[in-house]
mmCIF file of C-alpha atoms in Angstrom:
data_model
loop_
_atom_site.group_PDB
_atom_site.id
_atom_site.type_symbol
_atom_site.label_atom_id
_atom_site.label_comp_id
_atom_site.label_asym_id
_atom_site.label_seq_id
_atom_site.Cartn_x
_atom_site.Cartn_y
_atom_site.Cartn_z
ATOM 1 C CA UNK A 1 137.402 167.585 108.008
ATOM 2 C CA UNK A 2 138.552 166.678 111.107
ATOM 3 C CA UNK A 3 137.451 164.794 114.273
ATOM 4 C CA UNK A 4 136.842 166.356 117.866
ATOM 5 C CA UNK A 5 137.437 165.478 120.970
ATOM 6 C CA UNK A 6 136.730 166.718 124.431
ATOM 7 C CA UNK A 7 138.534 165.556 127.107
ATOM 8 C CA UNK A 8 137.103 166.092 130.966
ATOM 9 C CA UNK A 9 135.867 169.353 129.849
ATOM 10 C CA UNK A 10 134.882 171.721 132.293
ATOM 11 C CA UNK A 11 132.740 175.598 132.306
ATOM 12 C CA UNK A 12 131.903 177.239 135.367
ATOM 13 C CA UNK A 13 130.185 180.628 135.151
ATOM 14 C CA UNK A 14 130.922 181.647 138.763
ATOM 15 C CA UNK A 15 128.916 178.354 141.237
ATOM 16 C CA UNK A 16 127.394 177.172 138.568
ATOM 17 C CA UNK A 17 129.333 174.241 136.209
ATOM 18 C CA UNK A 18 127.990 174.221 133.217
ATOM 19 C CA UNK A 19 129.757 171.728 131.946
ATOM 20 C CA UNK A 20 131.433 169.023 133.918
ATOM 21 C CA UNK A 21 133.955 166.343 133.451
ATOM 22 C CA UNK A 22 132.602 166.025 129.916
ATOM 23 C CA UNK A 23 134.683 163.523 127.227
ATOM 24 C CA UNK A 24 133.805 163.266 124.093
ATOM 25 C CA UNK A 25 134.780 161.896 121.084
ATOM 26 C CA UNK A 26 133.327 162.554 117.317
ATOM 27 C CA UNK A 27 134.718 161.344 114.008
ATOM 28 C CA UNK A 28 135.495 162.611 110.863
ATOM 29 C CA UNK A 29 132.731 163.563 108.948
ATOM 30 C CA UNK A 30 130.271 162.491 111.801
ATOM 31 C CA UNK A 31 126.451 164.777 112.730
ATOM 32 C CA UNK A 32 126.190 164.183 116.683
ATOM 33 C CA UNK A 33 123.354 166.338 118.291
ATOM 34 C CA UNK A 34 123.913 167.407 121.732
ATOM 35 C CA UNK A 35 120.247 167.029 123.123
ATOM 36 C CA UNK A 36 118.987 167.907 127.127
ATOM 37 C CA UNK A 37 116.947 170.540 128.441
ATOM 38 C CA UNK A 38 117.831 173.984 128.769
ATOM 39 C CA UNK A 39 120.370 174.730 130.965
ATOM 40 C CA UNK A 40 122.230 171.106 130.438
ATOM 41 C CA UNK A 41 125.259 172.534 129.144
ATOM 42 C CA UNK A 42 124.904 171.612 125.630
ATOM 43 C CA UNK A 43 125.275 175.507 124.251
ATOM 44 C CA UNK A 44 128.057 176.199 126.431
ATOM 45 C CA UNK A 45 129.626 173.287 124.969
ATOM 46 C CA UNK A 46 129.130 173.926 121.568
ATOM 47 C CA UNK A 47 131.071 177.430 122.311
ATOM 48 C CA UNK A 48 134.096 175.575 124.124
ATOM 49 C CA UNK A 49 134.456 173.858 120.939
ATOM 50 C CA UNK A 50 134.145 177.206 118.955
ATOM 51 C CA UNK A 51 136.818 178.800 121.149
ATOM 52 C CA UNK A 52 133.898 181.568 122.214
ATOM 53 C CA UNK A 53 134.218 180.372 125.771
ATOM 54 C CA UNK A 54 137.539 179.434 127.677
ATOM 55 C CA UNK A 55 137.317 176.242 130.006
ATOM 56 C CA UNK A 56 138.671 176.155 133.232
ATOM 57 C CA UNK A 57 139.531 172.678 133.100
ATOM 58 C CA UNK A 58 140.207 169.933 130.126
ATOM 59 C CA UNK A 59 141.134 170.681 126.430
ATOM 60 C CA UNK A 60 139.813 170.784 122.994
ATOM 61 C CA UNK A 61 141.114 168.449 120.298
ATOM 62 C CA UNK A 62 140.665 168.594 116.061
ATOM 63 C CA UNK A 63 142.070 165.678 114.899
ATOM 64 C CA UNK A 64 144.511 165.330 117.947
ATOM 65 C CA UNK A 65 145.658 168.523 117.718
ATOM 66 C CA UNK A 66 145.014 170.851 121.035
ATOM 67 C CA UNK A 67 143.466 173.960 119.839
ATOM 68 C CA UNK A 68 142.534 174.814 123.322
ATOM 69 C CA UNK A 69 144.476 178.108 123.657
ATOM 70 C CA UNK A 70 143.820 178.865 119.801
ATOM 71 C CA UNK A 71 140.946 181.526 119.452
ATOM 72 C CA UNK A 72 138.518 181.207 116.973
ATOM 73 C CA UNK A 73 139.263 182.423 113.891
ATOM 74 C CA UNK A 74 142.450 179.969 114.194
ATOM 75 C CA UNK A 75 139.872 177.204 114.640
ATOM 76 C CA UNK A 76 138.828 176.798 111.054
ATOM 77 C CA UNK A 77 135.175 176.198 112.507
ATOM 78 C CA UNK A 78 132.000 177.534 110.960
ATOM 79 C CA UNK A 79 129.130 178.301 113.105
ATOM 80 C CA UNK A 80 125.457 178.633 112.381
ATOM 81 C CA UNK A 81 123.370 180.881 115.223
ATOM 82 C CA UNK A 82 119.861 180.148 116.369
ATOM 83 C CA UNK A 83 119.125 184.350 115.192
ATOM 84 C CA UNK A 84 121.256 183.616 111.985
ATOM 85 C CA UNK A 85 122.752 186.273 112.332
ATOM 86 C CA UNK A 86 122.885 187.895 108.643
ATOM 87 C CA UNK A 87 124.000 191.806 107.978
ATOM 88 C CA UNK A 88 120.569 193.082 107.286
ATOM 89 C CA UNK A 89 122.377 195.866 105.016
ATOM 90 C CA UNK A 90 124.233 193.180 102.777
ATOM 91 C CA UNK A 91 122.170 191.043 100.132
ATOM 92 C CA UNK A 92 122.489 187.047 99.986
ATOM 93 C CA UNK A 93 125.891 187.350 97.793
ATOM 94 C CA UNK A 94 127.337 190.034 100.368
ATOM 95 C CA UNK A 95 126.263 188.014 103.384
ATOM 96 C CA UNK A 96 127.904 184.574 102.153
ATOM 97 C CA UNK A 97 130.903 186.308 100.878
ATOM 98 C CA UNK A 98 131.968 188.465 103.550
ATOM 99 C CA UNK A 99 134.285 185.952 105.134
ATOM 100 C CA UNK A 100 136.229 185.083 102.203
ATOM 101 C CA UNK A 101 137.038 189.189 101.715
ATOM 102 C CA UNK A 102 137.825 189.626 105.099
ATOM 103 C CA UNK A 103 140.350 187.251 104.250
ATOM 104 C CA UNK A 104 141.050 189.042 101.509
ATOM 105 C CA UNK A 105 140.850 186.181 98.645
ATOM 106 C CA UNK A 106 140.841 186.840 95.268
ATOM 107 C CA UNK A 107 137.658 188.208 93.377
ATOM 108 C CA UNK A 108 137.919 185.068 91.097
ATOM 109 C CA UNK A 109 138.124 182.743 93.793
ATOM 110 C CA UNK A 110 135.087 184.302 95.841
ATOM 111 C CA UNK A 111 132.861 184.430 92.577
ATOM 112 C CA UNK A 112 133.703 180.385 92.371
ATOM 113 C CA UNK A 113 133.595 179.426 95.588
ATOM 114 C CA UNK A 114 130.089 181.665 96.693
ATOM 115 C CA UNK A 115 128.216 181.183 93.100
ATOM 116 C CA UNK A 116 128.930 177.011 93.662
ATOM 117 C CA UNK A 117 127.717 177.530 97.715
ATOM 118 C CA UNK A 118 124.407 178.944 96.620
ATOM 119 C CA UNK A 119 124.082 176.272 93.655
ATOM 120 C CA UNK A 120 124.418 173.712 96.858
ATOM 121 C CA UNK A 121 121.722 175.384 98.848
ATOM 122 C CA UNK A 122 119.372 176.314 96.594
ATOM 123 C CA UNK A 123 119.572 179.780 96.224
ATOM 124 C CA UNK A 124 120.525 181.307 92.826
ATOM 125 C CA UNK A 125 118.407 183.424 91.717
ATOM 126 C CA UNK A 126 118.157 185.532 95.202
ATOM 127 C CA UNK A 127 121.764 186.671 95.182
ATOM 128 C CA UNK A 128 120.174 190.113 95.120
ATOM 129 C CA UNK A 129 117.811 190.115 97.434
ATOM 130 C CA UNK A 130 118.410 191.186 101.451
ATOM 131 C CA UNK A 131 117.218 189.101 104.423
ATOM 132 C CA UNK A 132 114.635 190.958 104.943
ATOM 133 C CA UNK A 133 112.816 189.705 101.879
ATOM 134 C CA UNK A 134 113.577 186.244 102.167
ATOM 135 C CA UNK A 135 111.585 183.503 104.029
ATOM 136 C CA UNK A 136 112.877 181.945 107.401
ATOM 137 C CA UNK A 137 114.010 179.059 105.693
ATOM 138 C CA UNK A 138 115.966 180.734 102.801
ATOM 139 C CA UNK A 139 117.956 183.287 105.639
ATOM 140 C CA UNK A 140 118.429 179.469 107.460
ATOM 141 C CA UNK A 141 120.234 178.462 104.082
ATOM 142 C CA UNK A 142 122.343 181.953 104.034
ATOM 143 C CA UNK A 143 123.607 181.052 107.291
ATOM 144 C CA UNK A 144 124.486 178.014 106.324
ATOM 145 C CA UNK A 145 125.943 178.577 102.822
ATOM 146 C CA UNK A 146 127.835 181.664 104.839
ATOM 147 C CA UNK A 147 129.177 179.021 107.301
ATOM 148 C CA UNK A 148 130.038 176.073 104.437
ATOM 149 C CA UNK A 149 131.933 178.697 102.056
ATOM 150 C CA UNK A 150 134.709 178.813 104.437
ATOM 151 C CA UNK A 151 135.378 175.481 103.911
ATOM 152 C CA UNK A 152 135.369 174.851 107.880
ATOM 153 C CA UNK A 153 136.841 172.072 109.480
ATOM 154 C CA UNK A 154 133.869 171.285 111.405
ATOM 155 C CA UNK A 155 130.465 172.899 111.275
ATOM 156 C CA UNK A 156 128.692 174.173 114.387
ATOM 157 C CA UNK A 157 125.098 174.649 114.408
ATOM 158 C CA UNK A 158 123.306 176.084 117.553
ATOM 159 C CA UNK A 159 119.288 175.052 117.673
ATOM 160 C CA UNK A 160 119.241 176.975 113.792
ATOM 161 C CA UNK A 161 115.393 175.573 113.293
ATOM 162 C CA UNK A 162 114.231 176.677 116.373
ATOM 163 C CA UNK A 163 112.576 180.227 114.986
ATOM 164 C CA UNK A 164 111.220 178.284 111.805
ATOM 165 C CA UNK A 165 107.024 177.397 112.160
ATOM 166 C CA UNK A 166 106.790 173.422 113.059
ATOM 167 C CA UNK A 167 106.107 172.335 109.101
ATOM 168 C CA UNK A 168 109.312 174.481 107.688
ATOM 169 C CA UNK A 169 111.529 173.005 110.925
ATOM 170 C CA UNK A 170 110.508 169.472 110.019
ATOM 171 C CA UNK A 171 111.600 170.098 106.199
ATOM 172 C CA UNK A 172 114.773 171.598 107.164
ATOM 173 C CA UNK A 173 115.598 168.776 109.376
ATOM 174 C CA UNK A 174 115.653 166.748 105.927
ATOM 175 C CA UNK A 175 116.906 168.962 104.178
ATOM 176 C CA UNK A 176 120.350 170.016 106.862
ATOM 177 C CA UNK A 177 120.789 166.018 107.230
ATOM 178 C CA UNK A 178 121.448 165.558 103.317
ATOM 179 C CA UNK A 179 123.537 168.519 103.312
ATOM 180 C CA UNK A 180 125.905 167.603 105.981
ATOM 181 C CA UNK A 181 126.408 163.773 103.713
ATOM 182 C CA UNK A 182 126.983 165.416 100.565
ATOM 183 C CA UNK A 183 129.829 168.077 102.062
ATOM 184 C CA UNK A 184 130.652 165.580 104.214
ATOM 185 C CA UNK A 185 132.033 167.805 107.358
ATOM 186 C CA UNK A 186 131.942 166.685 110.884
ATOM 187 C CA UNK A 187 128.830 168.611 112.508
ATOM 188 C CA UNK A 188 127.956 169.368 116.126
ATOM 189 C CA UNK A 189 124.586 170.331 115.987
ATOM 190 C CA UNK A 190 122.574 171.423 119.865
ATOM 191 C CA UNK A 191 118.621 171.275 119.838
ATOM 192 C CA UNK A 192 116.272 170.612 122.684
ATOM 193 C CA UNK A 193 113.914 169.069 120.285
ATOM 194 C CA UNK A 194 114.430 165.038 120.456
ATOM 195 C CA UNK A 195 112.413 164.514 116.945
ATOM 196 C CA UNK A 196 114.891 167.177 115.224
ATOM 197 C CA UNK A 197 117.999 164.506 117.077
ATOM 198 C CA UNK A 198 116.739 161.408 115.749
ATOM 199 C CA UNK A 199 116.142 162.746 112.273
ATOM 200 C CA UNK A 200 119.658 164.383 112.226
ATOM 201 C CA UNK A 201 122.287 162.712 114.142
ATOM 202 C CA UNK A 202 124.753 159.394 113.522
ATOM 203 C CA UNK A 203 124.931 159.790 117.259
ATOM 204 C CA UNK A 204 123.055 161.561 119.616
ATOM 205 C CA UNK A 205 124.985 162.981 123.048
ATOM 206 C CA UNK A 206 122.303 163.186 126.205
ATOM 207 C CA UNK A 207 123.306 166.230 128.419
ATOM 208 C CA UNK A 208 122.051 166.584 131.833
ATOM 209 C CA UNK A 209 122.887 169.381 134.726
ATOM 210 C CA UNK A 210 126.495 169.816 132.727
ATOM 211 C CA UNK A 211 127.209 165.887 131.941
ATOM 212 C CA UNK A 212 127.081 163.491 129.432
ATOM 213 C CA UNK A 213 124.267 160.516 130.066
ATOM 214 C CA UNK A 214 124.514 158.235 127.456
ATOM 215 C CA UNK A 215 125.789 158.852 123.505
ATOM 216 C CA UNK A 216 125.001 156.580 120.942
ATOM 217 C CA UNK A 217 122.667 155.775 117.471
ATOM 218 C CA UNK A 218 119.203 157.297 118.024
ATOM 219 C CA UNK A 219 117.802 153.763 117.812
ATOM 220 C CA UNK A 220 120.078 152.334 120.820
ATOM 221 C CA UNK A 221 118.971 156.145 122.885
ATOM 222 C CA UNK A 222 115.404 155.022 122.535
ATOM 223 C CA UNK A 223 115.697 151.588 122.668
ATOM 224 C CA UNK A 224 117.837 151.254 125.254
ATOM 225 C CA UNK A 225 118.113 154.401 127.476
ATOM 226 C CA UNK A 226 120.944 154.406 130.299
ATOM 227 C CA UNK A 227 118.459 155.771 132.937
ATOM 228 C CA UNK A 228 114.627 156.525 133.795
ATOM 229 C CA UNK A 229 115.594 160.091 133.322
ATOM 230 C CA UNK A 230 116.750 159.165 129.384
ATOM 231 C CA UNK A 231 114.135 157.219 128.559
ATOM 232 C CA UNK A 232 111.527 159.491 130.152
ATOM 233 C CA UNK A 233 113.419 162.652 127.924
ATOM 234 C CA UNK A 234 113.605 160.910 124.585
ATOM 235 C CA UNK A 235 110.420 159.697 123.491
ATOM 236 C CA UNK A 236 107.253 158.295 125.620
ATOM 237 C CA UNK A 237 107.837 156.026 127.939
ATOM 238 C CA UNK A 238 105.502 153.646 130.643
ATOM 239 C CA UNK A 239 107.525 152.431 133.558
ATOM 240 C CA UNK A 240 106.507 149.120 135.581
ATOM 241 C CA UNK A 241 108.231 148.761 138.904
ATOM 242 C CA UNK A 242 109.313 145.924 139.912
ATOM 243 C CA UNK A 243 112.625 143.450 141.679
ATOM 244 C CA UNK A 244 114.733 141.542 139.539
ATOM 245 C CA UNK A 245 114.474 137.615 140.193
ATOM 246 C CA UNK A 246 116.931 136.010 137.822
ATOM 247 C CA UNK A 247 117.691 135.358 134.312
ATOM 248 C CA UNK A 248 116.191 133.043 131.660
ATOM 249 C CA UNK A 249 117.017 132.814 128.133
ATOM 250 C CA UNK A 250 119.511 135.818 128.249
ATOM 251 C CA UNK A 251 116.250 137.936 129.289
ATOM 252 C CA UNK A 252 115.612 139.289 133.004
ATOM 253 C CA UNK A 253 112.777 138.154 135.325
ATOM 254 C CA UNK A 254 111.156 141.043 137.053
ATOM 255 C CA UNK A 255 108.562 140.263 140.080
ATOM 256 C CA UNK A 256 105.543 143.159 139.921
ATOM 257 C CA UNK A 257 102.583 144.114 141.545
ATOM 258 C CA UNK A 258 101.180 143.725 137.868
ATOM 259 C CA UNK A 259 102.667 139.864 137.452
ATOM 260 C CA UNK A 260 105.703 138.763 136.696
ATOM 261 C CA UNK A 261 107.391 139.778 133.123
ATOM 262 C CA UNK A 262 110.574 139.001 131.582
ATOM 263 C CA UNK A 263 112.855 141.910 129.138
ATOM 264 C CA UNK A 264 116.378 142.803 128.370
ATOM 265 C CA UNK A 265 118.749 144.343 130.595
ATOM 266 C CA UNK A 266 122.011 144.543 132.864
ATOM 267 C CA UNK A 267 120.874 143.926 135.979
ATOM 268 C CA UNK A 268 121.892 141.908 138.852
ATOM 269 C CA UNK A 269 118.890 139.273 140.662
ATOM 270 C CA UNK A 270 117.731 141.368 143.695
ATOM 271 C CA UNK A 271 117.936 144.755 142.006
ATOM 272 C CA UNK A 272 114.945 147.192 142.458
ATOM 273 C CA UNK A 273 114.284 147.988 138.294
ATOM 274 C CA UNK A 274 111.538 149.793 136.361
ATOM 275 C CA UNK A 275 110.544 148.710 133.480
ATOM 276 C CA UNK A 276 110.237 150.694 130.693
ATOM 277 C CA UNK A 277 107.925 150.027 127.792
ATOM 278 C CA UNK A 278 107.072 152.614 125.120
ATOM 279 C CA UNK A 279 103.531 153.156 124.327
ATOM 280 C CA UNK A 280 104.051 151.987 120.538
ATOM 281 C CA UNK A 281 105.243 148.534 121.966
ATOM 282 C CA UNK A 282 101.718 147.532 124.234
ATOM 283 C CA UNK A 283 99.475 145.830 122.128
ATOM 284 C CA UNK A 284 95.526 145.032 122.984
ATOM 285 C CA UNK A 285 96.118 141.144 122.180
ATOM 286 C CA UNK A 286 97.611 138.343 123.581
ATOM 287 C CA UNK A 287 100.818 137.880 121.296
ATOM 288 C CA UNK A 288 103.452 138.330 123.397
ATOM 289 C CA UNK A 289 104.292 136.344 126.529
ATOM 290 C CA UNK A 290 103.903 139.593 128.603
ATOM 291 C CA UNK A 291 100.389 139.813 129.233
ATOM 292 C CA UNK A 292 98.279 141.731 131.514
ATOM 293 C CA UNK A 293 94.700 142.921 131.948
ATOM 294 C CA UNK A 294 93.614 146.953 132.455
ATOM 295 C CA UNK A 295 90.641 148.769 132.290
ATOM 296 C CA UNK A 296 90.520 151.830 129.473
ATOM 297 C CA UNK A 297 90.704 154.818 131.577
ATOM 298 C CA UNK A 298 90.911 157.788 128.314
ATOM 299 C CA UNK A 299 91.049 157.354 124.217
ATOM 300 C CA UNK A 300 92.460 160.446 122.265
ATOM 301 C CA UNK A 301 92.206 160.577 118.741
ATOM 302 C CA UNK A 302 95.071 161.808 117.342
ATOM 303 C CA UNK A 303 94.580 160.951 113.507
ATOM 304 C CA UNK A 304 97.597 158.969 112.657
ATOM 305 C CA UNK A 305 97.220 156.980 115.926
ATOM 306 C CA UNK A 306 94.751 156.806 119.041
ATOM 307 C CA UNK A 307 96.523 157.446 122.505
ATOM 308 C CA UNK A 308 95.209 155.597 125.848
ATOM 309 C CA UNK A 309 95.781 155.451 128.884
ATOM 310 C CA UNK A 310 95.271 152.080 130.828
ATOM 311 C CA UNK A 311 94.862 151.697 134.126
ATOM 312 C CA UNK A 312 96.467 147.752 135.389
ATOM 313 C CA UNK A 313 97.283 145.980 138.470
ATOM 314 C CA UNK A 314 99.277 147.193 141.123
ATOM 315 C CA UNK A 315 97.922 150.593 140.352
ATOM 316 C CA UNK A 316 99.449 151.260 137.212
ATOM 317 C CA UNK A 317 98.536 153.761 134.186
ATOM 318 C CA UNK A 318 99.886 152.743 131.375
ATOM 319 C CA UNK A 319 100.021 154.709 127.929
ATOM 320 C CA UNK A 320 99.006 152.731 124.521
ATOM 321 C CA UNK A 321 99.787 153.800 121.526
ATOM 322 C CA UNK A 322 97.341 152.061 118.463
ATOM 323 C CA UNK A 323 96.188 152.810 114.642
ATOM 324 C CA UNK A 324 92.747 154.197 114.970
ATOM 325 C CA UNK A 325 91.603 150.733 113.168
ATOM 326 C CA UNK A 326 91.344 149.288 116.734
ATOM 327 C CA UNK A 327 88.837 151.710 118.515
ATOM 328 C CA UNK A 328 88.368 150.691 122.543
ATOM 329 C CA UNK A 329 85.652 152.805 124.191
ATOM 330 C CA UNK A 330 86.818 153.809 128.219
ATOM 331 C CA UNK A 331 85.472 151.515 130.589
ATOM 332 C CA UNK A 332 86.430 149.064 128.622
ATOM 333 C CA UNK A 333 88.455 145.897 129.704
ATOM 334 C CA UNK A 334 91.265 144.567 127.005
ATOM 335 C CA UNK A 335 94.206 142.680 127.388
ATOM 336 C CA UNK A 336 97.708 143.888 126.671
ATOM 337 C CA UNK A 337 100.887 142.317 126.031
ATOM 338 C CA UNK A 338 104.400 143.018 124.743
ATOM 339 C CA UNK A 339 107.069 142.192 123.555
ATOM 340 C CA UNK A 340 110.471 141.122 125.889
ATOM 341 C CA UNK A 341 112.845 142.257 123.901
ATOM 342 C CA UNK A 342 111.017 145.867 123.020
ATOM 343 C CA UNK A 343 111.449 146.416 127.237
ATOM 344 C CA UNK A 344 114.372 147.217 128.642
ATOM 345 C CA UNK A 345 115.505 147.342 132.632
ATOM 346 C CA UNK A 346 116.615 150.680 133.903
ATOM 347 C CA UNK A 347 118.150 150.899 137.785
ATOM 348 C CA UNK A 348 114.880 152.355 140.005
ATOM 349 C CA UNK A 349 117.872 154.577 142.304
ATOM 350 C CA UNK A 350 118.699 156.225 138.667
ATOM 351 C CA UNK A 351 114.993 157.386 138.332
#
């Protein structure tokens, strides 16, 4: 294993940076996603750590030692493609054991090492078989086994669930995140898909236009977000508008055209903040101290939960988020409230 770190890494592909500026640091044995939209940089830096792109500013680091100017097969990195990537001519044994014969190892050692792989990911029994008759989550596990029997220094994984149907992707998630505990190897994994981040990562790394945004547990991302833009990318999120008044009780109090409401944040008195509330966190009672009155604009049923939208004071639409137990016909009036400490204050010039 060993740790990685990026230090005011920069890509440009001829005007455009793809990556600027970026530092980074992930420990041994650690699964950070890099998550943003497409375009962010997050591929590109997956590659720079691969050695399959050449930076024109920064360098690369494995456990402190620069393998900037090292190409890839010096890197000891594995590296799992969104297409795969399998020899369609080679069965599951020939696939996962081409990179220990071009490295010319010994037959006994490849039987071992390939024949305990497969045990790991579930596949003896289709040694024989070629990708072509194997489903999309079994050519997922060749990639991966083909990747792991290297015994890489760090794993690389570049959106691999992203050609799976939306059932298989959300058992693979499950199944990749045990994986990476029991080997134990320090992971980079890119997706666009914030569900498939929060299931996977120790840490998740926001990326934006080339840049890092925030980094940190996937509780803290969505509990805390470092910006409108992060909290409106990572989950659903109501903002309330409003100027920052003061402090009281280690909580901020934020003037609004929908009342006044107190939550957590960083911000100075006199700042211009929004609010942000997730849907889950409004509740049609009167048990928090933040309380307001709307008028129910839309219900969707959604089986598991019933979405809303609320329309408040000072012009606001607000989505709520309820078990279907609670049932609130539009036109309705209810009350809503929440809880201080599930808000948190985001700069409104970061929006």
């Amino acid at each position: 294993m060993s740790s990685i770190s990026l230090r005011g890494l920069t890509k440009r592909f001829g005007a455009v940076a793809a990556v600027q500026d970026l530092d980074l640091e992930i420990q041994e044995g650690e699964l950070v996603t890099l998550l943003g939209p497409s375009g962010c940089g997050k591929t590109t830096t997956l590659r720079l750590i691969a050695g399959l792109e050449v930076p024109d500013a920064g360098e690369v680091l494995f456990s402190g030692r620069p393998v900037t100017a090292l190409p890839p097969e010096r890197r000891n990195v594995g590296i799992v493609f969104q297409s795969y990537a399998l020899f369609p001519h080679m069965t599951v044994w020939q696939n996962v054991a081409f990179g220990l014969e071009m490295r010319r190892e010994s037959t006994r050692l490849i039987r071992d090492r390939v024949g305990a792989i497969l045990d790991r990911v579930q596949l003896r029994g289709l040694e024989n078989r070629y990708p072509h008759q194997l489903s999309g989550g079994q050519q997922q596990r060749v990639a991966l086994a083909r990747a792991l029997v290297m015994n890489p220094a760090v794993l690389l994984l570049d959106e691999p669930l992203a050609n799976l149907d939306a059932r298989l992707r959300e058992d693979m998630r499950f199944y990749i995140r045990q994986l990476q505990r029991e080997v134990g190897i320090t992971t980079v994994y890119v997706t666009h898909d914030q569900a498939e981040a929060m299931v996977l990562a120790d840490r998740i790394a926001i990326m934006r236009d080339g840049r890092l945004q925030q980094i940190g547990p996937p509780e803290e991302i969505y509990r805390r977000p470092s910006s409108a833009w992060v909290a409106e990318f990572v989950g659903l999120s109501n903002f309330i508008p409003g100027r920052v008044a003061g402090r009281e009780n280690g909580l901020l109090v934020v003037r609004t055209a929908a009342g006044i409401f107190t939550c957590a944040g960083r911000a100075e008195a006199g700042t211009d903040v929004l609010i942000c509330v997730r849907p889950e966190a409004l509740r049609f009672d009167e048990t928090y101290p933040n309380r307001l009155r709307g008028t129910v604009r839309e219900r969707v049923y959604l089986g598991n939960l019933v979405d809303y939208r609320v329309e408040a004071p000072g012009g606001l639409v607000l989505r709520v988020q309820t078990d279907p137990s609670r049932a609130v016909a539009p036109g309705g009036t209810v009350n809503l409230s929440f809880d201080p400490s599930a808000a948190w204050a985001v700069d409104a010039r970061e929006a």
